[in-house]
Coordinates of C-alpha atoms in Angstrom, one line a residue:
M143 CA 0.0 0.0 0.0
I144 CA 1.4 3.4 -1.1
S145 CA 1.9 5.9 1.7
V146 CA 0.3 9.3 1.7
V147 CA 3.8 10.9 1.4
E148 CA 4.6 8.8 -1.7
N149 CA 1.2 9.7 -3.3
N150 CA 2.0 13.4 -2.6
I151 CA 5.4 13.0 -4.4
Q152 CA 3.8 11.2 -7.3
R153 CA 1.2 14.0 -7.7
E154 CA 3.8 16.7 -7.7
L155 CA 5.9 14.8 -10.3
Q156 CA 2.8 14.3 -12.6
L157 CA 1.9 18.0 -12.2
L158 CA 5.5 19.0 -13.1
L159 CA 5.4 16.7 -16.3
M160 CA 2.0 18.1 -17.4
K161 CA 3.1 21.7 -16.9
N162 CA 6.2 21.0 -19.1
L163 CA 4.1 19.8 -22.1
G164 CA 3.1 23.2 -23.3
S165 CA 6.7 24.3 -23.9
S166 CA 7.2 21.6 -26.6
T167 CA 3.8 21.7 -28.4
L168 CA 4.5 24.5 -31.0
P169 CA 8.1 23.6 -31.6
G170 CA 7.1 19.9 -32.1
I171 CA 4.4 20.8 -34.6
L172 CA 6.8 23.1 -36.5
V173 CA 9.5 20.4 -36.7
A174 CA 6.9 17.9 -38.0
L175 CA 5.8 20.5 -40.6
I176 CA 9.4 21.1 -41.7
L177 CA 10.0 17.3 -42.0
Y178 CA 6.8 17.0 -44.1
L179 CA 7.9 19.7 -46.5
T180 CA 11.4 18.4 -46.8
L181 CA 10.8 14.7 -47.1
K182 CA 7.5 14.5 -49.1
N183 CA 7.5 13.1 -52.7
H184 CA 5.0 11.5 -54.9
T185 CA 5.3 8.1 -53.2
N186 CA 4.9 9.2 -49.5
E187 CA 3.1 12.5 -49.6
L188 CA -0.2 11.2 -48.4
G189 CA 1.4 9.1 -45.6
L190 CA 3.5 12.1 -44.4
A191 CA 0.4 14.4 -44.4
L192 CA -1.5 11.9 -42.3
W193 CA 1.6 11.6 -40.0
L194 CA 1.8 15.5 -39.7
I195 CA -1.9 15.5 -38.7
A196 CA -1.4 12.7 -36.2
V197 CA 1.6 14.4 -34.6
S198 CA -0.2 17.8 -34.3
A199 CA -3.4 16.2 -32.9
S200 CA -1.4 14.2 -30.4
K201 CA 0.5 17.3 -29.2
L202 CA -2.6 19.4 -28.9
F203 CA -4.6 16.7 -27.1
D204 CA -1.8 16.1 -24.6
V205 CA -1.7 19.8 -23.8
Y206 CA -5.5 20.2 -23.6
D207 CA -5.8 17.1 -21.4
A208 CA -3.0 18.2 -19.1
K209 CA -4.5 21.7 -18.5
R210 CA -7.9 20.1 -17.9
I211 CA -6.5 17.8 -15.2
I212 CA -4.4 20.5 -13.6
R213 CA -7.5 22.8 -13.5
R214 CA -9.6 20.0 -11.9
G215 CA -6.9 19.0 -9.5
I216 CA -5.4 15.6 -8.7
H217 CA -6.6 13.6 -5.7
L218 CA -4.2 11.4 -4.0
D219 CA -6.1 8.3 -4.9
Q220 CA -6.0 9.2 -8.6
T221 CA -2.2 9.2 -9.0
A222 CA -1.8 5.5 -10.0
A223 CA -4.6 5.8 -12.7
L224 CA -3.2 9.1 -14.0
K225 CA 0.3 7.5 -14.4
I226 CA -1.2 4.8 -16.6
R227 CA -3.1 7.4 -18.6
L228 CA 0.1 9.4 -19.2
M229 CA 2.0 6.3 -20.2
L230 CA -0.7 5.3 -22.8
L231 CA -0.9 8.8 -24.3
H232 CA 2.9 9.2 -24.6
A233 CA 3.3 5.6 -25.9
M234 CA 1.0 6.6 -28.7
D235 CA 2.9 9.9 -29.1
G236 CA 6.2 8.0 -29.3
A237 CA 4.8 5.5 -31.8
I238 CA 3.5 8.3 -34.0
W239 CA 7.0 10.0 -34.1
G240 CA 8.7 6.6 -34.7
S241 CA 6.4 5.8 -37.6
L242 CA 8.2 8.5 -39.6
A243 CA 11.0 6.0 -40.1
W244 CA 8.5 3.5 -41.6
L245 CA 7.1 6.1 -43.9
S246 CA 10.4 7.8 -45.1
L247 CA 13.5 5.8 -44.7
S248 CA 12.9 3.6 -47.7
T249 CA 12.1 6.5 -50.0
S250 CA 14.6 9.1 -48.8
T251 CA 18.1 10.0 -49.9
N252 CA 21.0 9.4 -47.6
A253 CA 20.8 13.0 -46.5
G254 CA 17.1 12.6 -45.8
S255 CA 17.7 9.4 -43.8
V256 CA 20.3 11.2 -41.7
L257 CA 17.9 14.1 -41.1
I258 CA 15.1 11.7 -40.0
L259 CA 17.4 9.8 -37.6
A260 CA 18.9 13.1 -36.2
V261 CA 15.4 14.7 -35.7
L262 CA 14.0 11.6 -34.0
A263 CA 17.0 11.4 -31.7
G264 CA 16.6 15.1 -30.8
I265 CA 12.9 14.5 -30.1
A266 CA 13.8 11.7 -27.8
A267 CA 16.4 13.9 -26.0
N268 CA 14.0 16.8 -25.7
S269 CA 11.3 14.4 -24.3
M270 CA 13.7 13.3 -21.6
S271 CA 13.8 16.8 -20.0
I272 CA 10.0 17.0 -20.2
L273 CA 8.9 13.4 -19.3
S274 CA 11.6 12.2 -17.0
P275 CA 9.9 13.4 -13.8
V276 CA 7.6 10.4 -14.3
L277 CA 10.2 7.9 -15.5
P278 CA 7.8 5.2 -16.8
V279 CA 6.2 7.7 -19.1
F280 CA 9.5 8.6 -20.7
V281 CA 10.4 4.9 -21.0
V282 CA 7.3 4.0 -22.9
F283 CA 7.7 7.1 -25.2
V284 CA 11.3 6.4 -26.1
V285 CA 10.8 2.7 -26.5
C286 CA 7.9 3.2 -28.8
E287 CA 9.7 6.0 -30.8
L288 CA 13.3 4.6 -31.1
G289 CA 12.1 1.0 -31.0
S290 CA 10.1 1.7 -34.2
I291 CA 13.3 3.2 -35.7
V292 CA 15.4 0.2 -34.8
Y293 CA 12.8 -2.2 -36.2
A294 CA 12.4 -0.1 -39.4
V295 CA 16.2 0.0 -40.0
I296 CA 16.6 -3.7 -39.4
S297 CA 13.7 -4.5 -41.8
L298 CA 15.5 -2.7 -44.6
N299 CA 18.0 -5.6 -44.8
D300 CA 20.8 -3.2 -45.5
P301 CA 24.0 -3.8 -43.4
A302 CA 24.7 -0.1 -43.6
Y303 CA 21.6 0.7 -41.7
W304 CA 22.2 -2.1 -39.2
A305 CA 25.0 -0.1 -37.6
I306 CA 22.7 2.9 -37.4
G307 CA 20.1 0.6 -35.6
I308 CA 22.8 -0.5 -33.1
A309 CA 23.8 3.1 -32.5
V310 CA 20.2 4.1 -31.9
A311 CA 19.8 1.2 -29.4
L312 CA 22.9 2.4 -27.6
Y313 CA 21.6 5.9 -27.7
V314 CA 18.4 4.7 -26.1
V315 CA 20.4 3.1 -23.3
T316 CA 22.3 6.3 -22.7
L317 CA 19.0 8.3 -22.6
M318 CA 17.6 5.9 -20.1
G319 CA 20.5 6.4 -17.8
Q320 CA 20.3 10.2 -18.1
A321 CA 16.5 10.1 -17.6
Y322 CA 16.9 8.0 -14.5
N323 CA 19.4 10.4 -13.0
S324 CA 17.2 13.4 -13.9
S325 CA 14.1 11.6 -12.4
R326 CA 16.0 10.9 -9.2
T327 CA 17.2 14.6 -8.9
V328 CA 13.6 15.9 -9.4
R329 CA 12.2 13.4 -7.0
N330 CA 14.8 14.2 -4.3
S331 CA 14.1 17.9 -4.8
I332 CA 10.4 17.4 -4.2
Q333 CA 11.1 15.0 -1.3
L334 CA 13.3 17.7 0.3
R335 CA 10.5 20.2 -0.2
F336 CA 8.1 18.0 1.6
D337 CA 10.6 17.2 4.3
N338 CA 11.1 21.0 4.8
L339 CA 7.4 21.6 4.9
D340 CA 7.1 18.8 7.4
L341 CA 9.9 20.3 9.4
I342 CA 8.3 23.7 9.3
Q343 CA 5.0 22.2 10.5
Q344 CA 6.9 20.5 13.3
L345 CA 8.7 23.6 14.2
S346 CA 5.5 25.6 14.0
A347 CA 3.7 23.1 16.2
A348 CA 6.7 23.1 18.7
S349 CA 6.8 26.9 18.6
E350 CA 3.1 27.1 19.2
K351 CA 3.4 24.6 22.0
A352 CA 6.3 26.6 23.5
A353 CA 4.4 29.8 23.1
K354 CA 1.4 28.3 24.9
A355 CA 3.7 27.0 27.6
L356 CA 5.4 30.4 28.0
A357 CA 2.0 32.1 28.1
A358 CA 0.8 29.6 30.8
A359 CA 4.0 30.1 32.7
E360 CA 3.6 33.9 32.5
R361 CA 0.0 33.5 33.6
T362 CA 1.0 31.3 36.5
N363 CA 3.8 33.7 37.5
A364 CA 1.4 36.7 37.3
E365 CA -1.2 34.8 39.3
K366 CA 1.6 33.9 41.8
S367 CA 2.7 37.5 42.1
Q368 CA -0.9 38.7 42.5
F369 CA -1.6 36.0 45.1
L370 CA 1.6 37.0 47.0
A371 CA 0.8 40.7 46.8
A372 CA -2.8 40.2 47.9
T373 CA -1.8 37.8 50.7
S374 CA 1.0 40.1 51.8
H375 CA -1.4 43.1 51.8
D376 CA -4.1 41.3 53.8
L377 CA -1.5 40.0 56.3
R378 CA 0.1 43.3 56.7
Q379 CA -3.0 45.1 57.8
P380 CA -3.7 43.3 61.2
I381 CA 0.1 42.9 61.9
H382 CA 0.6 46.6 61.3
A383 CA -2.2 47.4 63.8
Q384 CA -0.9 44.8 66.2
G385 CA 2.6 46.4 66.1
L386 CA 1.1 49.9 66.8
F387 CA -1.0 48.5 69.7
L388 CA 2.0 46.8 71.2
E389 CA 4.0 50.0 71.1
V390 CA 1.2 51.8 73.0
L391 CA 0.9 48.9 75.4
Q392 CA 4.6 48.9 76.3
T393 CA 4.3 52.5 77.4
T394 CA 1.7 51.6 80.1
N395 CA 2.4 50.3 83.6
L396 CA 2.8 46.5 83.3
S397 CA 3.7 43.9 85.8
Q398 CA 6.8 41.8 85.3
H399 CA 4.7 38.8 84.1
Q400 CA 2.7 41.1 81.7
R401 CA 5.8 42.7 80.3
E402 CA 7.3 39.2 79.6
L403 CA 4.1 38.3 77.8
V404 CA 4.2 41.5 75.8
N405 CA 7.8 40.9 74.9
S406 CA 6.9 37.3 73.7
I407 CA 4.1 38.7 71.6
S408 CA 6.5 41.4 70.2
S409 CA 9.0 38.7 69.3
A410 CA 6.4 36.7 67.4
T411 CA 5.2 39.9 65.7
N412 CA 8.8 40.8 64.8
A413 CA 9.4 37.4 63.3
T414 CA 6.3 37.7 61.1
T415 CA 7.3 41.3 60.2
E416 CA 10.7 40.2 59.2
M417 CA 9.3 37.7 56.7
L418 CA 6.9 40.3 55.4
H419 CA 9.7 42.8 54.9
T420 CA 11.6 40.1 53.1
L421 CA 8.7 39.7 50.7
L422 CA 8.7 43.5 50.4
D423 CA 12.4 43.6 49.6
Y424 CA 11.9 41.0 46.9
S425 CA 8.9 42.8 45.4
R426 CA 10.7 46.1 45.4
I427 CA 13.5 44.5 43.4
E428 CA 11.1 42.9 41.0
A429 CA 9.3 46.2 40.6
G430 CA 12.6 47.9 39.6
V431 CA 12.1 50.7 42.2
V432 CA 15.4 50.0 43.9
E433 CA 18.0 52.5 42.7
P434 CA 21.6 52.4 44.1
Q435 CA 22.7 55.5 45.9
A436 CA 26.4 55.0 46.1
R437 CA 28.5 57.1 48.5
A438 CA 31.5 56.8 50.8
F439 CA 30.7 55.3 54.3
R440 CA 32.4 53.7 57.2
L441 CA 31.8 50.0 57.1
Q442 CA 32.1 49.7 60.9
T443 CA 28.9 51.7 61.3
L444 CA 27.0 49.0 59.4
L445 CA 28.8 46.1 61.1
S446 CA 27.9 47.5 64.5
K447 CA 24.3 47.9 63.6
I448 CA 24.1 44.3 62.3
E449 CA 25.9 43.0 65.4
N450 CA 23.5 44.9 67.8
E451 CA 20.5 43.4 66.0
L452 CA 21.6 39.9 65.2
A453 CA 24.3 38.9 67.8
P454 CA 21.5 38.3 70.4
Q455 CA 20.0 35.7 68.1
A456 CA 23.4 33.9 67.9
N457 CA 23.8 34.1 71.7
T458 CA 20.3 32.6 72.2
K459 CA 21.5 29.6 70.2
G460 CA 24.7 29.3 72.1
L461 CA 26.8 30.5 69.1
L462 CA 29.9 32.6 69.2
Y463 CA 29.4 35.9 67.3
R464 CA 32.6 37.8 66.3
S465 CA 32.9 40.9 64.2
P466 CA 36.4 42.5 64.6
E467 CA 36.5 46.3 64.2
T468 CA 37.6 47.9 60.9
H469 CA 38.4 51.5 59.9
A470 CA 37.8 50.8 56.2
V471 CA 35.8 53.3 54.2
V472 CA 34.0 51.8 51.2
H473 CA 32.1 53.3 48.2
S474 CA 28.7 51.8 47.6
D475 CA 25.1 52.0 48.7
P476 CA 25.1 51.5 52.4
A477 CA 21.4 50.6 52.6
L478 CA 21.8 47.8 50.0
I479 CA 25.1 46.6 51.5
E480 CA 23.2 46.4 54.8
L481 CA 20.5 44.3 53.2
I482 CA 23.0 42.0 51.7
L483 CA 25.0 41.6 54.9
R484 CA 21.9 41.2 57.0
N485 CA 20.6 38.3 54.8
L486 CA 24.0 36.6 54.8
V487 CA 24.5 36.9 58.6
S488 CA 20.8 35.8 59.3
N489 CA 21.4 32.8 57.1
A490 CA 24.6 31.9 58.8
I491 CA 23.0 32.1 62.3
R492 CA 19.9 30.2 61.0
Y493 CA 21.9 27.2 59.6
T494 CA 24.6 27.0 62.3
H495 CA 23.8 24.8 65.4
H496 CA 27.2 24.8 67.1
G497 CA 30.4 26.9 66.8
G498 CA 29.9 30.4 65.7
V499 CA 29.6 33.1 63.1
L500 CA 32.6 35.4 62.1
I501 CA 32.5 38.6 60.0
L502 CA 35.9 39.5 58.6
C503 CA 37.2 42.4 56.5
R504 CA 40.4 41.8 54.4
K505 CA 42.0 44.5 52.3
H506 CA 43.3 43.5 48.8
Q507 CA 44.9 46.5 47.2
S508 CA 42.0 48.9 46.2
R509 CA 39.3 46.5 47.3
L510 CA 38.0 45.1 50.6
S511 CA 36.7 41.6 51.0
L512 CA 33.7 41.5 53.4
E513 CA 33.4 37.9 54.5
V514 CA 30.8 36.0 56.5
W515 CA 32.1 32.7 57.9
D516 CA 30.0 30.1 59.8
S517 CA 30.5 26.6 61.1
G518 CA 27.0 25.5 60.0
I519 CA 25.6 22.6 57.9
G520 CA 27.5 23.6 54.7
I521 CA 26.4 23.5 51.1
A522 CA 27.2 20.9 48.5
S523 CA 28.8 22.4 45.4
S524 CA 26.0 21.0 43.2
Q525 CA 23.6 23.3 45.2
F526 CA 25.6 26.5 44.8
E527 CA 23.3 27.9 42.0
N528 CA 20.1 26.5 43.5
I529 CA 20.4 28.3 46.8
F530 CA 20.2 31.7 45.0
S531 CA 16.8 30.8 43.5
E532 CA 13.5 32.0 44.9
F533 CA 11.9 30.0 47.8
Q534 CA 14.8 27.5 47.9
Q535 CA 15.9 26.3 51.3
L536 CA 18.3 23.6 52.3
G537 CA 17.3 21.3 55.1
N538 CA 13.8 22.8 55.5
S539 CA 11.4 20.4 53.8
E540 CA 9.0 20.9 56.7
R541 CA 8.9 24.6 55.9
D542 CA 9.8 25.7 59.4
R543 CA 8.8 29.4 59.5
Q544 CA 11.7 30.2 61.8
K545 CA 14.0 29.3 58.8
G546 CA 12.5 32.1 56.7
L547 CA 10.9 32.1 53.3
G548 CA 13.9 31.1 51.2
L549 CA 14.2 34.5 49.6
G550 CA 17.2 35.8 51.4
L551 CA 19.9 34.6 49.0
A552 CA 17.7 35.4 46.0
I553 CA 17.6 39.0 47.3
V554 CA 21.4 38.9 47.9
R555 CA 22.1 37.8 44.3
K556 CA 19.8 40.5 42.8
M557 CA 21.4 43.2 45.0
V558 CA 24.9 42.1 44.1
D559 CA 24.0 42.2 40.4
L560 CA 22.3 45.6 40.8
L561 CA 25.4 47.1 42.5
G562 CA 27.8 45.5 40.0
L563 CA 29.7 43.6 42.7
E564 CA 31.2 40.1 43.0
L565 CA 30.1 37.5 45.5
Q566 CA 32.0 34.3 46.0
L567 CA 30.9 31.2 47.9
A568 CA 33.0 28.4 49.4
S569 CA 31.5 25.6 51.5
R570 CA 32.0 22.1 52.7
P571 CA 29.0 20.0 53.9
G572 CA 29.1 19.5 57.6
R573 CA 32.0 22.0 58.1
G574 CA 30.5 25.4 57.2
S575 CA 30.4 28.1 54.5
V576 CA 32.0 31.5 53.7
F577 CA 30.5 34.2 51.5
K578 CA 32.9 36.9 50.3
L579 CA 31.6 40.2 49.0
S580 CA 34.2 42.4 47.2
L581 CA 33.7 46.2 47.8
P582 CA 35.7 49.1 46.4
L583 CA 37.8 51.0 49.0
T584 CA 37.9 54.8 49.0
Q585 CA 40.0 57.6 50.6
L586 CA 37.1 60.1 50.5
A587 CA 36.2 61.8 53.8
V588 CA 32.8 60.9 55.2
L589 CA 30.4 62.6 57.6
D590 CA 29.7 61.1 61.0
D591 CA 27.3 58.3 60.1
D592 CA 27.3 56.5 63.4
I593 CA 23.8 55.3 64.4
N594 CA 22.3 57.5 67.0
P595 CA 20.4 55.4 69.6
A596 CA 16.7 56.2 70.0
P597 CA 15.9 58.5 72.9
L598 CA 14.6 56.7 76.0
R599 CA 11.6 59.1 75.9
A600 CA 10.5 60.6 72.7
P601 CA 9.8 64.3 72.6
Q602 CA 6.1 65.1 72.2
L603 CA 4.8 66.1 68.8
H604 CA 2.2 68.9 69.1
A605 CA 0.3 68.6 65.8
R606 CA -3.0 67.8 64.3
V607 CA -2.7 64.7 62.1
L608 CA -5.3 63.4 59.7
V609 CA -5.2 59.6 59.3
V610 CA -6.9 58.2 56.2
D611 CA -7.2 54.4 56.1
D612 CA -10.1 52.2 55.1
D613 CA -9.3 49.6 57.9
A614 CA -10.9 50.6 61.2
I615 CA -8.5 48.7 63.4
V616 CA -5.5 50.4 61.7
R617 CA -7.1 53.8 62.2
Q618 CA -7.7 53.0 65.9
A619 CA -4.1 51.7 66.4
M620 CA -2.6 54.7 64.6
A621 CA -4.7 57.1 66.6
Q622 CA -3.7 55.6 70.0
L623 CA 0.1 55.7 69.1
L624 CA 0.0 59.3 67.8
E625 CA -1.9 60.4 70.8
E626 CA 0.8 58.9 73.0
W627 CA 3.2 61.2 71.1
G628 CA 1.1 64.2 71.8
C629 CA -0.8 64.5 68.5
H630 CA -4.4 65.2 68.0
C631 CA -5.9 62.8 65.5
D632 CA -8.7 63.1 63.0
L633 CA -9.7 59.7 61.4
A634 CA -11.3 59.2 58.0
E635 CA -11.9 56.0 55.9
S636 CA -12.5 57.8 52.6
Q637 CA -11.7 60.9 50.6
E638 CA -15.1 62.4 51.3
E639 CA -14.7 62.0 55.0
S640 CA -11.2 63.4 54.9
L641 CA -12.3 66.5 53.0
V642 CA -15.1 67.2 55.5
L643 CA -12.6 67.0 58.4
A644 CA -9.9 69.0 56.6
R645 CA -12.4 71.9 56.0
H646 CA -13.3 72.1 59.7
H647 CA -9.8 71.4 61.1
P648 CA -6.9 71.8 58.6
P649 CA -4.3 69.2 59.5
D650 CA -0.6 69.8 60.1
L651 CA 0.2 66.5 58.5
I652 CA -1.6 63.7 56.6
I653 CA -0.9 60.0 56.9
S654 CA -2.8 58.1 54.2
D655 CA -3.0 54.6 53.0
Y656 CA -2.0 54.3 49.4
R657 CA -4.8 52.1 48.2
L658 CA -8.3 52.8 49.5
R659 CA -11.7 51.5 48.6
D660 CA -13.4 52.2 45.3
H661 CA -10.1 52.3 43.5
C662 CA -9.2 55.6 45.3
K663 CA -5.5 56.3 45.8
G664 CA -3.9 58.1 48.8
T665 CA -2.1 60.4 46.4
D666 CA -5.5 61.7 45.1
V667 CA -6.7 62.1 48.7
I668 CA -3.6 64.1 49.7
Q669 CA -3.9 66.3 46.6
A670 CA -7.6 67.0 47.3
I671 CA -6.9 67.9 50.9
R672 CA -4.1 70.3 49.9
S673 CA -6.4 71.9 47.4
V674 CA -9.1 72.4 50.0
C675 CA -6.6 73.8 52.5
K676 CA -4.7 75.7 49.8
T677 CA -1.3 74.8 51.2
E678 CA 1.3 72.1 50.7
I679 CA 0.5 70.0 53.8
P680 CA 3.3 67.5 54.7
A681 CA 2.1 64.0 54.0
I682 CA 3.2 60.4 54.4
L683 CA 2.0 57.4 52.3
V684 CA 1.6 54.1 54.0
T685 CA 1.0 50.9 52.0
G686 CA 0.6 47.2 52.6
D687 CA 0.7 46.5 48.8
T688 CA 3.7 44.7 47.4
A689 CA 2.5 44.3 43.8
P690 CA 5.4 45.5 41.6
I691 CA 3.1 47.9 39.6
R692 CA 1.8 49.4 42.9
L693 CA 5.3 49.9 44.2
R694 CA 6.4 51.7 41.0
E695 CA 3.3 53.9 41.2
A696 CA 3.9 54.8 44.8
A697 CA 7.6 55.4 44.4
A698 CA 6.9 57.8 41.5
T699 CA 4.8 60.1 43.7
G700 CA 7.8 61.6 45.5
L701 CA 6.1 61.4 48.9
P702 CA 7.6 59.7 51.9
L703 CA 6.5 56.0 51.5
M704 CA 6.4 53.6 54.5
H705 CA 5.4 49.9 54.3
K706 CA 3.1 48.1 56.6
P707 CA 3.8 46.9 59.2
V708 CA 5.4 50.2 59.9
S709 CA 8.1 50.4 62.6
P710 CA 6.9 52.9 65.3
L711 CA 10.5 54.1 65.6
L712 CA 10.8 54.8 61.9
L713 CA 7.4 56.4 61.9
Y714 CA 8.4 58.7 64.8
K715 CA 11.6 59.7 63.0
E716 CA 9.7 60.5 59.8
L717 CA 7.2 62.6 61.8
S718 CA 10.1 64.4 63.5
L719 CA 11.5 65.4 60.1
L720 CA 8.1 66.8 58.9
L721 CA 6.9 68.4 62.1
P722 CA 8.4 70.7 64.8
T723 CA 9.0 68.9 68.1
S724 CA 9.2 70.0 71.7
Q725 CA 10.3 68.1 74.8
E726 CA 7.5 67.7 77.2

């Protein structure tokens, strides 16, 4: 049974043959007419006239029939029958051309005989280029044509003609070989075209499949980002309020037992806040709103801050925390370097169960190697790339929340790339790890950037503050905290309420959530209040949204932007910058 591919190839070969027929019709009829005029005499004139009519009719019918079939089209199940039809028609055509030898050789001069044989040989050669795509059609044509010549020559019983017959027979063999090669070439060309078409279809299908997979992956990634942003926003609201309430509670008179409970609650809240801020850091990087602000700064300031915050965690686990002092001044973004170092040190403490954590600074010509050593569980070399991927953690299959979210090193990698720095990792499983960050040293003078400790008692802020937030618990928590700092608070959950309050009591400062109900933005609320009060009232945006597009929008406003859960200390510092303060 012939395959579909083979039928397609046969159809293309047959179409090619039939399209070639038109080019030989007029020349063939003209050659036949010239032969008639040259060879006719009183003994063969009628026969040659009938021969001329038969050649012309055969040529014209072949062309008409081919055009009709091409116009109608060839179905795959018709190729076998069409091949037989073409063989019969061209066998007849070959026999008609070959009959010229019967009609003229015996009555022609030697010159006429040579002309007859030369023309018939040329007709056979010309037919090879036209008919060879379908080799059996050419074979029957040339056999019928030149076979008639051979038989006519031999029947003359003239030894001089026998040599001509043998030469014609050898010529037929030669033509057959050439026709075979030509047929193979044409067939291979068509086969290659079908192979290319098949390959294009396969590539198109694979490309379409890949495009669908990419679209699905992008959809999944977008859904993941939306889910994380929505979940983060919804979690931040109550935790933000909880942190503010705890700050107020800690200023009240508590018993020792109550204070211990409050401290425990604060620790749990801080752990959750840390994870949420990690998500925020990652979202800010993804949103592209993190822009390095490089300057010269003392590295010791940063090391002291990290030690003050993280050394107690190491001590709680019984680990030795060491960070020898350095006088080095480096040139980079101190906030981003702090983020990198904080994540590296936090990871070192988290994955070290005995021994300790050591932070070293080594100078190498114009650069400084900031190194975090630990004696923790170590990392296999095969995992070096994986640990920098999002949500990847070693030895935390149970997803212990105390081991974080698996974003720390992903953030480190992105920050290192953003700053154009180099981070090296060396580790031995069971022995520990070392991360080395190369920083540029500088001789530039720096201002005093030591961290000033927060005052034991914050100066009172005598100001009227308008708080706009659509969450009632957040408004209540913010009001209680601000009142502890000496502020008078007006609370609104919408733009309409805030405008009514602002008309009656123009605020000294506005604290507004960025995303309010009914698609209202805090920036619009602030602008509306400023228009009503006809003054540029200081304002702070607060948001619990971590969607990249929201972060870009908020960052573009130019207003101070704080992320829920807001640290009371940072909120107080921001208020102090925007409002006059007085010590009570």
